[in-house]
Amino acid sequence: MQSIDSFKIPAQHPCLPGHFPGRPIVPGVVLLEFVEKIVKKHFSEWEIVELNQVKFLQPVLPEELLELSVDSSRLESHHSTLFQLINTKNQSRVATGKLKLTVVNKG
């Protein structure tokens, strides 16, 4: 796996007030939105067509710094990549999954 970027969900994110008031945690769908944005930024010639085998291994709190790593060794041959999110504070995995991609038609 190769680290490609990092991010954190700000404490002011609009999803947090309703997601366990008093002790907010970041919803998985919000984490996946950030994964998608980062993958699009770093692999602009590819388009995500499927996201599967996602496992959320532990909760993510607002303002925790997360690192996105991918294994793109099978991208060209299988049009897929594995990913993981790592909490940089304790180096624990918080989520894993697989992305299926296709080459963007630029013509």
CSV table of N, CA, C and O in Angstrom, one decimal:
chain,number,residue,atom,x,y,z
A,1,MET,N,0.8,-1.2,0.0
A,1,MET,CA,0.0,0.0,0.0
A,1,MET,C,0.9,1.2,0.0
A,1,MET,O,1.9,1.3,0.7
A,2,GLN,N,0.4,2.2,-0.7
A,2,GLN,CA,1.2,3.5,-0.8
A,2,GLN,C,0.2,4.6,-0.4
A,2,GLN,O,-0.9,4.7,-0.8
A,3,SER,N,0.7,5.4,0.6
A,3,SER,CA,0.0,6.6,1.0
A,3,SER,C,-0.1,7.6,-0.1
A,3,SER,O,0.9,7.9,-0.7
A,4,ILE,N,-1.4,8.1,-0.4
A,4,ILE,CA,-1.5,9.1,-1.4
A,4,ILE,C,-2.0,10.4,-0.9
A,4,ILE,O,-1.8,11.4,-1.6
A,5,ASP,N,-2.6,10.5,0.3
A,5,ASP,CA,-3.1,11.8,0.8
A,5,ASP,C,-3.6,11.6,2.2
A,5,ASP,O,-3.8,10.4,2.6
A,6,SER,N,-3.9,12.7,2.8
A,6,SER,CA,-4.5,12.6,4.2
A,6,SER,C,-5.6,13.7,4.3
A,6,SER,O,-5.6,14.6,3.5
A,7,PHE,N,-6.5,13.5,5.2
A,7,PHE,CA,-7.6,14.4,5.4
A,7,PHE,C,-8.2,14.3,6.8
A,7,PHE,O,-7.9,13.3,7.5
A,8,LYS,N,-9.0,15.2,7.2
A,8,LYS,CA,-9.7,15.1,8.5
A,8,LYS,C,-11.1,15.7,8.2
A,8,LYS,O,-11.3,16.6,7.4
A,9,ILE,N,-12.1,15.2,9.0
A,9,ILE,CA,-13.4,15.7,8.9
A,9,ILE,C,-13.6,16.8,10.0
A,9,ILE,O,-13.4,16.5,11.2
A,10,PRO,N,-13.8,18.1,9.5
A,10,PRO,CA,-13.9,19.2,10.5
A,10,PRO,C,-15.0,19.0,11.5
A,10,PRO,O,-16.1,18.4,11.2
A,11,ALA,N,-14.8,19.5,12.7
A,11,ALA,CA,-15.9,19.4,13.8
A,11,ALA,C,-17.1,20.1,13.4
A,11,ALA,O,-18.2,19.8,13.9
A,12,GLN,N,-17.1,21.0,12.4
A,12,GLN,CA,-18.2,21.8,12.0
A,12,GLN,C,-19.0,21.1,10.8
A,12,GLN,O,-19.9,21.7,10.3
A,13,HIS,N,-18.5,19.9,10.4
A,13,HIS,CA,-19.2,19.3,9.2
A,13,HIS,C,-20.7,19.1,9.5
A,13,HIS,O,-21.1,18.7,10.6
A,14,PRO,N,-21.5,19.4,8.6
A,14,PRO,CA,-23.0,19.4,8.8
A,14,PRO,C,-23.6,18.0,9.2
A,14,PRO,O,-24.7,17.9,9.7
A,15,CYS,N,-22.8,16.9,8.9
A,15,CYS,CA,-23.3,15.6,9.3
A,15,CYS,C,-23.2,15.3,10.8
A,15,CYS,O,-23.9,14.4,11.3
A,16,LEU,N,-22.4,16.0,11.5
A,16,LEU,CA,-22.1,15.6,12.8
A,16,LEU,C,-23.2,15.9,13.9
A,16,LEU,O,-23.3,15.0,14.8
A,17,PRO,N,-23.9,17.0,13.9
A,17,PRO,CA,-24.8,17.3,14.9
A,17,PRO,C,-25.9,16.2,15.1
A,17,PRO,O,-26.3,15.9,16.2
A,18,GLY,N,-26.3,15.5,14.0
A,18,GLY,CA,-27.3,14.5,14.1
A,18,GLY,C,-26.8,13.1,14.3
A,18,GLY,O,-27.5,12.1,14.4
A,19,HIS,N,-25.5,13.0,14.2
A,19,HIS,CA,-24.9,11.6,14.3
A,19,HIS,C,-24.3,11.4,15.6
A,19,HIS,O,-23.1,11.6,15.8
A,20,PHE,N,-25.1,11.0,16.6
A,20,PHE,CA,-24.8,10.8,18.0
A,20,PHE,C,-24.5,12.1,18.7
A,20,PHE,O,-23.3,12.4,19.0
A,21,PRO,N,-25.5,12.9,18.9
A,21,PRO,CA,-25.3,14.2,19.6
A,21,PRO,C,-24.6,14.0,20.9
A,21,PRO,O,-24.8,13.1,21.7
A,22,GLY,N,-23.7,14.9,21.2
A,22,GLY,CA,-22.9,14.9,22.4
A,22,GLY,C,-21.6,14.1,22.3
A,22,GLY,O,-20.6,14.3,23.0
A,23,ARG,N,-21.6,13.1,21.4
A,23,ARG,CA,-20.3,12.3,21.1
A,23,ARG,C,-20.4,12.0,19.6
A,23,ARG,O,-20.6,10.8,19.3
A,24,PRO,N,-20.2,12.9,18.8
A,24,PRO,CA,-20.3,12.7,17.3
A,24,PRO,C,-19.2,11.8,16.8
A,24,PRO,O,-18.1,11.8,17.2
A,25,ILE,N,-19.6,10.9,15.9
A,25,ILE,CA,-18.7,10.1,15.1
A,25,ILE,C,-19.0,10.4,13.6
A,25,ILE,O,-20.1,10.7,13.3
A,26,VAL,N,-18.0,10.2,12.8
A,26,VAL,CA,-18.1,10.5,11.4
A,26,VAL,C,-18.8,9.3,10.7
A,26,VAL,O,-18.3,8.2,10.8
A,27,PRO,N,-19.9,9.6,10.0
A,27,PRO,CA,-20.6,8.5,9.3
A,27,PRO,C,-19.7,7.9,8.2
A,27,PRO,O,-18.9,8.6,7.5
A,28,GLY,N,-19.8,6.6,8.0
A,28,GLY,CA,-19.0,5.9,6.9
A,28,GLY,C,-19.2,6.5,5.6
A,28,GLY,O,-18.2,6.6,4.8
A,29,VAL,N,-20.4,6.9,5.2
A,29,VAL,CA,-20.6,7.5,3.9
A,29,VAL,C,-19.8,8.8,3.7
A,29,VAL,O,-19.4,9.0,2.6
A,30,VAL,N,-19.6,9.5,4.7
A,30,VAL,CA,-18.8,10.7,4.6
A,30,VAL,C,-17.3,10.4,4.4
A,30,VAL,O,-16.7,11.0,3.5
A,31,LEU,N,-16.8,9.4,5.1
A,31,LEU,CA,-15.5,8.9,4.8
A,31,LEU,C,-15.3,8.4,3.4
A,31,LEU,O,-14.3,8.8,2.7
A,32,LEU,N,-16.3,7.7,2.9
A,32,LEU,CA,-16.2,7.2,1.5
A,32,LEU,C,-16.3,8.4,0.5
A,32,LEU,O,-15.6,8.3,-0.6
A,33,GLU,N,-17.0,9.4,0.8
A,33,GLU,CA,-17.0,10.6,-0.1
A,33,GLU,C,-15.6,11.2,-0.2
A,33,GLU,O,-15.2,11.6,-1.3
A,34,PHE,N,-14.9,11.3,0.9
A,34,PHE,CA,-13.5,11.8,0.9
A,34,PHE,C,-12.6,10.9,0.1
A,34,PHE,O,-11.7,11.3,-0.6
A,35,VAL,N,-12.8,9.6,0.3
A,35,VAL,CA,-12.0,8.6,-0.4
A,35,VAL,C,-12.2,8.8,-1.9
A,35,VAL,O,-11.2,8.9,-2.7
A,36,GLU,N,-13.4,8.9,-2.3
A,36,GLU,CA,-13.7,9.1,-3.7
A,36,GLU,C,-13.1,10.4,-4.3
A,36,GLU,O,-12.5,10.4,-5.4
A,37,LYS,N,-13.2,11.5,-3.6
A,37,LYS,CA,-12.6,12.8,-4.0
A,37,LYS,C,-11.1,12.7,-4.2
A,37,LYS,O,-10.5,13.1,-5.1
A,38,ILE,N,-10.4,12.0,-3.2
A,38,ILE,CA,-9.0,11.9,-3.3
A,38,ILE,C,-8.5,10.9,-4.4
A,38,ILE,O,-7.6,11.2,-5.2
A,39,VAL,N,-9.2,9.8,-4.6
A,39,VAL,CA,-8.9,8.9,-5.7
A,39,VAL,C,-9.1,9.7,-7.0
A,39,VAL,O,-8.2,9.5,-7.9
A,40,LYS,N,-10.2,10.4,-7.2
A,40,LYS,CA,-10.4,11.2,-8.4
A,40,LYS,C,-9.2,12.2,-8.7
A,40,LYS,O,-8.8,12.4,-9.8
A,41,LYS,N,-8.8,12.8,-7.6
A,41,LYS,CA,-7.7,13.8,-7.7
A,41,LYS,C,-6.4,13.1,-8.2
A,41,LYS,O,-5.7,13.6,-9.0
A,42,HIS,N,-6.1,11.9,-7.6
A,42,HIS,CA,-4.8,11.3,-7.9
A,42,HIS,C,-4.8,10.4,-9.1
A,42,HIS,O,-3.7,10.0,-9.6
A,43,PHE,N,-6.0,9.9,-9.5
A,43,PHE,CA,-6.1,9.0,-10.6
A,43,PHE,C,-7.1,9.6,-11.6
A,43,PHE,O,-8.1,9.0,-11.9
A,44,SER,N,-6.8,10.8,-12.1
A,44,SER,CA,-7.8,11.5,-12.9
A,44,SER,C,-8.1,10.9,-14.2
A,44,SER,O,-9.2,11.2,-14.8
A,45,GLU,N,-7.3,10.0,-14.7
A,45,GLU,CA,-7.6,9.3,-15.9
A,45,GLU,C,-8.6,8.1,-15.7
A,45,GLU,O,-8.9,7.4,-16.7
A,46,TRP,N,-8.9,7.8,-14.5
A,46,TRP,CA,-9.8,6.7,-14.1
A,46,TRP,C,-11.1,7.3,-13.5
A,46,TRP,O,-11.1,8.3,-12.9
A,47,GLU,N,-12.2,6.5,-13.6
A,47,GLU,CA,-13.4,6.8,-13.0
A,47,GLU,C,-13.9,5.6,-12.2
A,47,GLU,O,-13.8,4.5,-12.6
A,48,ILE,N,-14.3,5.9,-11.0
A,48,ILE,CA,-14.8,4.9,-10.1
A,48,ILE,C,-16.2,4.4,-10.5
A,48,ILE,O,-17.1,5.2,-10.8
A,49,VAL,N,-16.3,3.1,-10.7
A,49,VAL,CA,-17.6,2.5,-11.1
A,49,VAL,C,-18.2,1.6,-10.1
A,49,VAL,O,-19.4,1.4,-10.1
A,50,GLU,N,-17.4,1.2,-9.1
A,50,GLU,CA,-18.0,0.4,-8.0
A,50,GLU,C,-17.1,0.5,-6.8
A,50,GLU,O,-15.9,0.6,-6.9
A,51,LEU,N,-17.7,0.4,-5.7
A,51,LEU,CA,-17.0,0.4,-4.4
A,51,LEU,C,-17.6,-0.8,-3.6
A,51,LEU,O,-18.8,-0.9,-3.4
A,52,ASN,N,-16.7,-1.7,-3.3
A,52,ASN,CA,-17.3,-2.9,-2.6
A,52,ASN,C,-16.3,-3.4,-1.5
A,52,ASN,O,-15.2,-2.9,-1.4
A,53,GLN,N,-16.7,-4.4,-0.8
A,53,GLN,CA,-15.9,-5.0,0.2
A,53,GLN,C,-15.4,-4.0,1.3
A,53,GLN,O,-14.3,-4.1,1.8
A,54,VAL,N,-16.2,-3.0,1.5
A,54,VAL,CA,-15.9,-2.0,2.5
A,54,VAL,C,-16.1,-2.5,3.9
A,54,VAL,O,-17.2,-3.0,4.2
A,55,LYS,N,-15.2,-2.3,4.7
A,55,LYS,CA,-15.3,-2.7,6.1
A,55,LYS,C,-14.9,-1.5,7.0
A,55,LYS,O,-13.8,-0.9,6.8
A,56,PHE,N,-15.7,-1.1,7.9
A,56,PHE,CA,-15.4,0.0,8.9
A,56,PHE,C,-15.0,-0.7,10.1
A,56,PHE,O,-15.7,-1.5,10.8
A,57,LEU,N,-13.7,-0.5,10.5
A,57,LEU,CA,-13.1,-1.3,11.6
A,57,LEU,C,-13.2,-0.6,13.0
A,57,LEU,O,-13.1,-1.3,14.0
A,58,GLN,N,-13.3,0.7,12.9
A,58,GLN,CA,-13.4,1.4,14.2
A,58,GLN,C,-14.0,2.8,13.9
A,58,GLN,O,-13.8,3.3,12.8
A,59,PRO,N,-14.6,3.5,14.9
A,59,PRO,CA,-15.2,4.8,14.7
A,59,PRO,C,-14.1,5.9,14.4
A,59,PRO,O,-13.0,5.7,14.9
A,60,VAL,N,-14.5,6.9,13.7
A,60,VAL,CA,-13.6,8.0,13.4
A,60,VAL,C,-14.3,9.2,14.1
A,60,VAL,O,-15.5,9.5,13.9
A,61,LEU,N,-13.5,10.0,14.8
A,61,LEU,CA,-14.0,11.2,15.5
A,61,LEU,C,-13.7,12.4,14.6
A,61,LEU,O,-12.7,12.4,13.9
A,62,PRO,N,-14.4,13.5,14.8
A,62,PRO,CA,-14.1,14.7,14.1
A,62,PRO,C,-12.7,15.2,14.4
A,62,PRO,O,-12.2,14.9,15.5
A,63,GLU,N,-12.0,15.7,13.4
A,63,GLU,CA,-10.7,16.3,13.6
A,63,GLU,C,-9.6,15.2,13.6
A,63,GLU,O,-8.4,15.6,13.8
A,64,GLU,N,-9.9,14.0,13.6
A,64,GLU,CA,-8.8,12.9,13.5
A,64,GLU,C,-8.2,12.9,12.1
A,64,GLU,O,-9.0,12.9,11.1
A,65,LEU,N,-6.9,12.9,12.1
A,65,LEU,CA,-6.2,12.9,10.8
A,65,LEU,C,-6.2,11.5,10.3
A,65,LEU,O,-5.7,10.6,10.9
A,66,LEU,N,-6.7,11.3,9.0
A,66,LEU,CA,-6.7,10.0,8.4
A,66,LEU,C,-5.8,10.0,7.2
A,66,LEU,O,-5.7,11.0,6.4
A,67,GLU,N,-5.2,8.9,6.9
A,67,GLU,CA,-4.3,8.8,5.7
A,67,GLU,C,-4.9,7.7,4.8
A,67,GLU,O,-5.3,6.6,5.3
A,68,LEU,N,-5.0,8.1,3.5
A,68,LEU,CA,-5.5,7.1,2.6
A,68,LEU,C,-4.4,6.5,1.8
A,68,LEU,O,-3.5,7.2,1.3
A,69,SER,N,-4.4,5.2,1.9
A,69,SER,CA,-3.4,4.4,1.1
A,69,SER,C,-4.1,3.5,0.1
A,69,SER,O,-5.2,3.0,0.4
A,70,VAL,N,-3.4,3.3,-1.0
A,70,VAL,CA,-4.0,2.4,-2.0
A,70,VAL,C,-2.9,1.4,-2.5
A,70,VAL,O,-1.7,1.7,-2.4
A,71,ASP,N,-3.4,0.3,-3.0
A,71,ASP,CA,-2.5,-0.7,-3.7
A,71,ASP,C,-3.0,-0.7,-5.1
A,71,ASP,O,-3.9,-1.4,-5.5
A,72,SER,N,-2.3,0.1,-5.9
A,72,SER,CA,-2.7,0.3,-7.3
A,72,SER,C,-1.9,-0.7,-8.3
A,72,SER,O,-2.0,-0.5,-9.5
A,73,SER,N,-1.3,-1.7,-7.7
A,73,SER,CA,-0.5,-2.6,-8.6
A,73,SER,C,-1.4,-3.4,-9.6
A,73,SER,O,-0.9,-3.8,-10.6
A,74,ARG,N,-2.7,-3.6,-9.3
A,74,ARG,CA,-3.5,-4.3,-10.2
A,74,ARG,C,-4.4,-3.4,-11.0
A,74,ARG,O,-5.4,-3.9,-11.7
A,75,LEU,N,-4.2,-2.1,-10.9
A,75,LEU,CA,-5.1,-1.1,-11.6
A,75,LEU,C,-5.1,-1.4,-13.1
A,75,LEU,O,-6.2,-1.5,-13.7
A,76,GLU,N,-3.9,-1.4,-13.7
A,76,GLU,CA,-3.9,-1.6,-15.2
A,76,GLU,C,-4.5,-2.9,-15.6
A,76,GLU,O,-5.2,-3.0,-16.6
A,77,SER,N,-4.1,-4.0,-14.9
A,77,SER,CA,-4.5,-5.3,-15.3
A,77,SER,C,-6.0,-5.7,-14.9
A,77,SER,O,-6.7,-6.4,-15.7
A,78,HIS,N,-6.4,-5.3,-13.8
A,78,HIS,CA,-7.7,-5.7,-13.3
A,78,HIS,C,-8.7,-4.5,-13.1
A,78,HIS,O,-9.8,-4.8,-12.6
A,79,HIS,N,-8.3,-3.3,-13.3
A,79,HIS,CA,-9.1,-2.1,-13.2
A,79,HIS,C,-9.7,-2.1,-11.8
A,79,HIS,O,-10.9,-1.7,-11.6
A,80,SER,N,-8.9,-2.4,-10.8
A,80,SER,CA,-9.3,-2.3,-9.4
A,80,SER,C,-8.1,-1.9,-8.5
A,80,SER,O,-7.0,-2.1,-8.9
A,81,THR,N,-8.4,-1.4,-7.3
A,81,THR,CA,-7.4,-1.1,-6.4
A,81,THR,C,-8.0,-1.3,-5.0
A,81,THR,O,-9.2,-1.1,-4.7
A,82,LEU,N,-7.2,-1.7,-4.1
A,82,LEU,CA,-7.6,-1.8,-2.7
A,82,LEU,C,-7.2,-0.5,-2.0
A,82,LEU,O,-6.3,0.2,-2.4
A,83,PHE,N,-8.0,-0.2,-0.9
A,83,PHE,CA,-7.6,1.0,-0.2
A,83,PHE,C,-7.8,0.7,1.3
A,83,PHE,O,-8.4,-0.2,1.7
A,84,GLN,N,-7.1,1.6,2.1
A,84,GLN,CA,-7.3,1.6,3.5
A,84,GLN,C,-7.2,3.0,4.1
A,84,GLN,O,-6.4,3.8,3.5
A,85,LEU,N,-7.9,3.2,5.1
A,85,LEU,CA,-7.8,4.5,5.9
A,85,LEU,C,-7.1,4.2,7.2
A,85,LEU,O,-7.5,3.3,7.9
A,86,ILE,N,-6.1,5.0,7.5
A,86,ILE,CA,-5.3,4.8,8.7
A,86,ILE,C,-5.5,6.0,9.6
A,86,ILE,O,-5.4,7.2,9.1
A,87,ASN,N,-5.8,5.8,10.9
A,87,ASN,CA,-5.8,6.9,11.8
A,87,ASN,C,-4.3,7.2,12.2
A,87,ASN,O,-3.6,6.3,12.7
A,88,THR,N,-3.8,8.4,11.8
A,88,THR,CA,-2.4,8.7,12.0
A,88,THR,C,-2.0,8.8,13.4
A,88,THR,O,-0.8,8.6,13.7
A,89,LYS,N,-2.9,9.1,14.3
A,89,LYS,CA,-2.5,9.2,15.7
A,89,LYS,C,-2.1,7.9,16.3
A,89,LYS,O,-1.1,7.8,17.0
A,90,ASN,N,-2.8,6.8,16.1
A,90,ASN,CA,-2.5,5.5,16.7
A,90,ASN,C,-2.1,4.5,15.6
A,90,ASN,O,-1.9,3.3,16.0
A,91,GLN,N,-2.0,4.9,14.4
A,91,GLN,CA,-1.6,4.0,13.2
A,91,GLN,C,-2.6,2.8,13.1
A,91,GLN,O,-2.1,1.8,12.6
A,92,SER,N,-3.8,2.9,13.5
A,92,SER,CA,-4.8,1.8,13.3
A,92,SER,C,-5.6,2.0,12.1
A,92,SER,O,-5.9,3.1,11.6
A,93,ARG,N,-6.0,0.9,11.5
A,93,ARG,CA,-6.8,0.9,10.3
A,93,ARG,C,-8.3,1.2,10.7
A,93,ARG,O,-8.8,0.6,11.7
A,94,VAL,N,-8.9,2.1,10.1
A,94,VAL,CA,-10.3,2.5,10.4
A,94,VAL,C,-11.3,2.0,9.3
A,94,VAL,O,-12.4,1.8,9.6
A,95,ALA,N,-10.8,1.8,8.1
A,95,ALA,CA,-11.6,1.3,7.0
A,95,ALA,C,-10.7,0.7,5.9
A,95,ALA,O,-9.6,1.1,5.7
A,96,THR,N,-11.3,-0.3,5.3
A,96,THR,CA,-10.7,-1.0,4.1
A,96,THR,C,-11.7,-1.2,3.0
A,96,THR,O,-12.9,-1.2,3.3
A,97,GLY,N,-11.3,-1.4,1.8
A,97,GLY,CA,-12.2,-1.6,0.7
A,97,GLY,C,-11.6,-1.8,-0.6
A,97,GLY,O,-10.3,-1.8,-0.7
A,98,LYS,N,-12.4,-2.0,-1.6
A,98,LYS,CA,-11.9,-2.2,-3.0
A,98,LYS,C,-12.7,-1.3,-3.9
A,98,LYS,O,-13.9,-1.1,-3.8
A,99,LEU,N,-12.0,-0.7,-4.8
A,99,LEU,CA,-12.6,0.2,-5.8
A,99,LEU,C,-12.4,-0.5,-7.2
A,99,LEU,O,-11.3,-0.9,-7.5
A,100,LYS,N,-13.5,-0.5,-8.0
A,100,LYS,CA,-13.4,-0.9,-9.4
A,100,LYS,C,-13.4,0.4,-10.2
A,100,LYS,O,-14.2,1.2,-9.9
A,101,LEU,N,-12.6,0.5,-11.2
A,101,LEU,CA,-12.4,1.7,-12.0
A,101,LEU,C,-12.5,1.3,-13.5
A,101,LEU,O,-12.3,0.2,-13.9
A,102,THR,N,-12.7,2.4,-14.2
A,102,THR,CA,-12.6,2.3,-15.7
A,102,THR,C,-11.9,3.5,-16.2
A,102,THR,O,-11.9,4.5,-15.6
A,103,VAL,N,-11.3,3.3,-17.4
A,103,VAL,CA,-10.5,4.4,-18.0
A,103,VAL,C,-11.6,5.5,-18.5
A,103,VAL,O,-12.6,5.1,-19.1
A,104,VAL,N,-11.3,6.7,-18.2
A,104,VAL,CA,-12.2,7.8,-18.6
A,104,VAL,C,-12.0,8.0,-20.1
A,104,VAL,O,-10.8,8.1,-20.6
A,105,ASN,N,-13.1,8.0,-20.9
A,105,ASN,CA,-13.0,8.3,-22.3
A,105,ASN,C,-12.9,9.8,-22.6
A,105,ASN,O,-13.8,10.5,-22.3
A,106,LYS,N,-11.7,10.2,-23.0
A,106,LYS,CA,-11.5,11.6,-23.2
A,106,LYS,C,-11.5,12.0,-24.7
A,106,LYS,O,-10.7,12.7,-25.2
A,107,GLY,N,-12.5,11.5,-25.4
A,107,GLY,CA,-12.6,11.8,-26.8
A,107,GLY,C,-13.9,12.0,-27.3
A,107,GLY,O,-14.9,12.4,-27.4
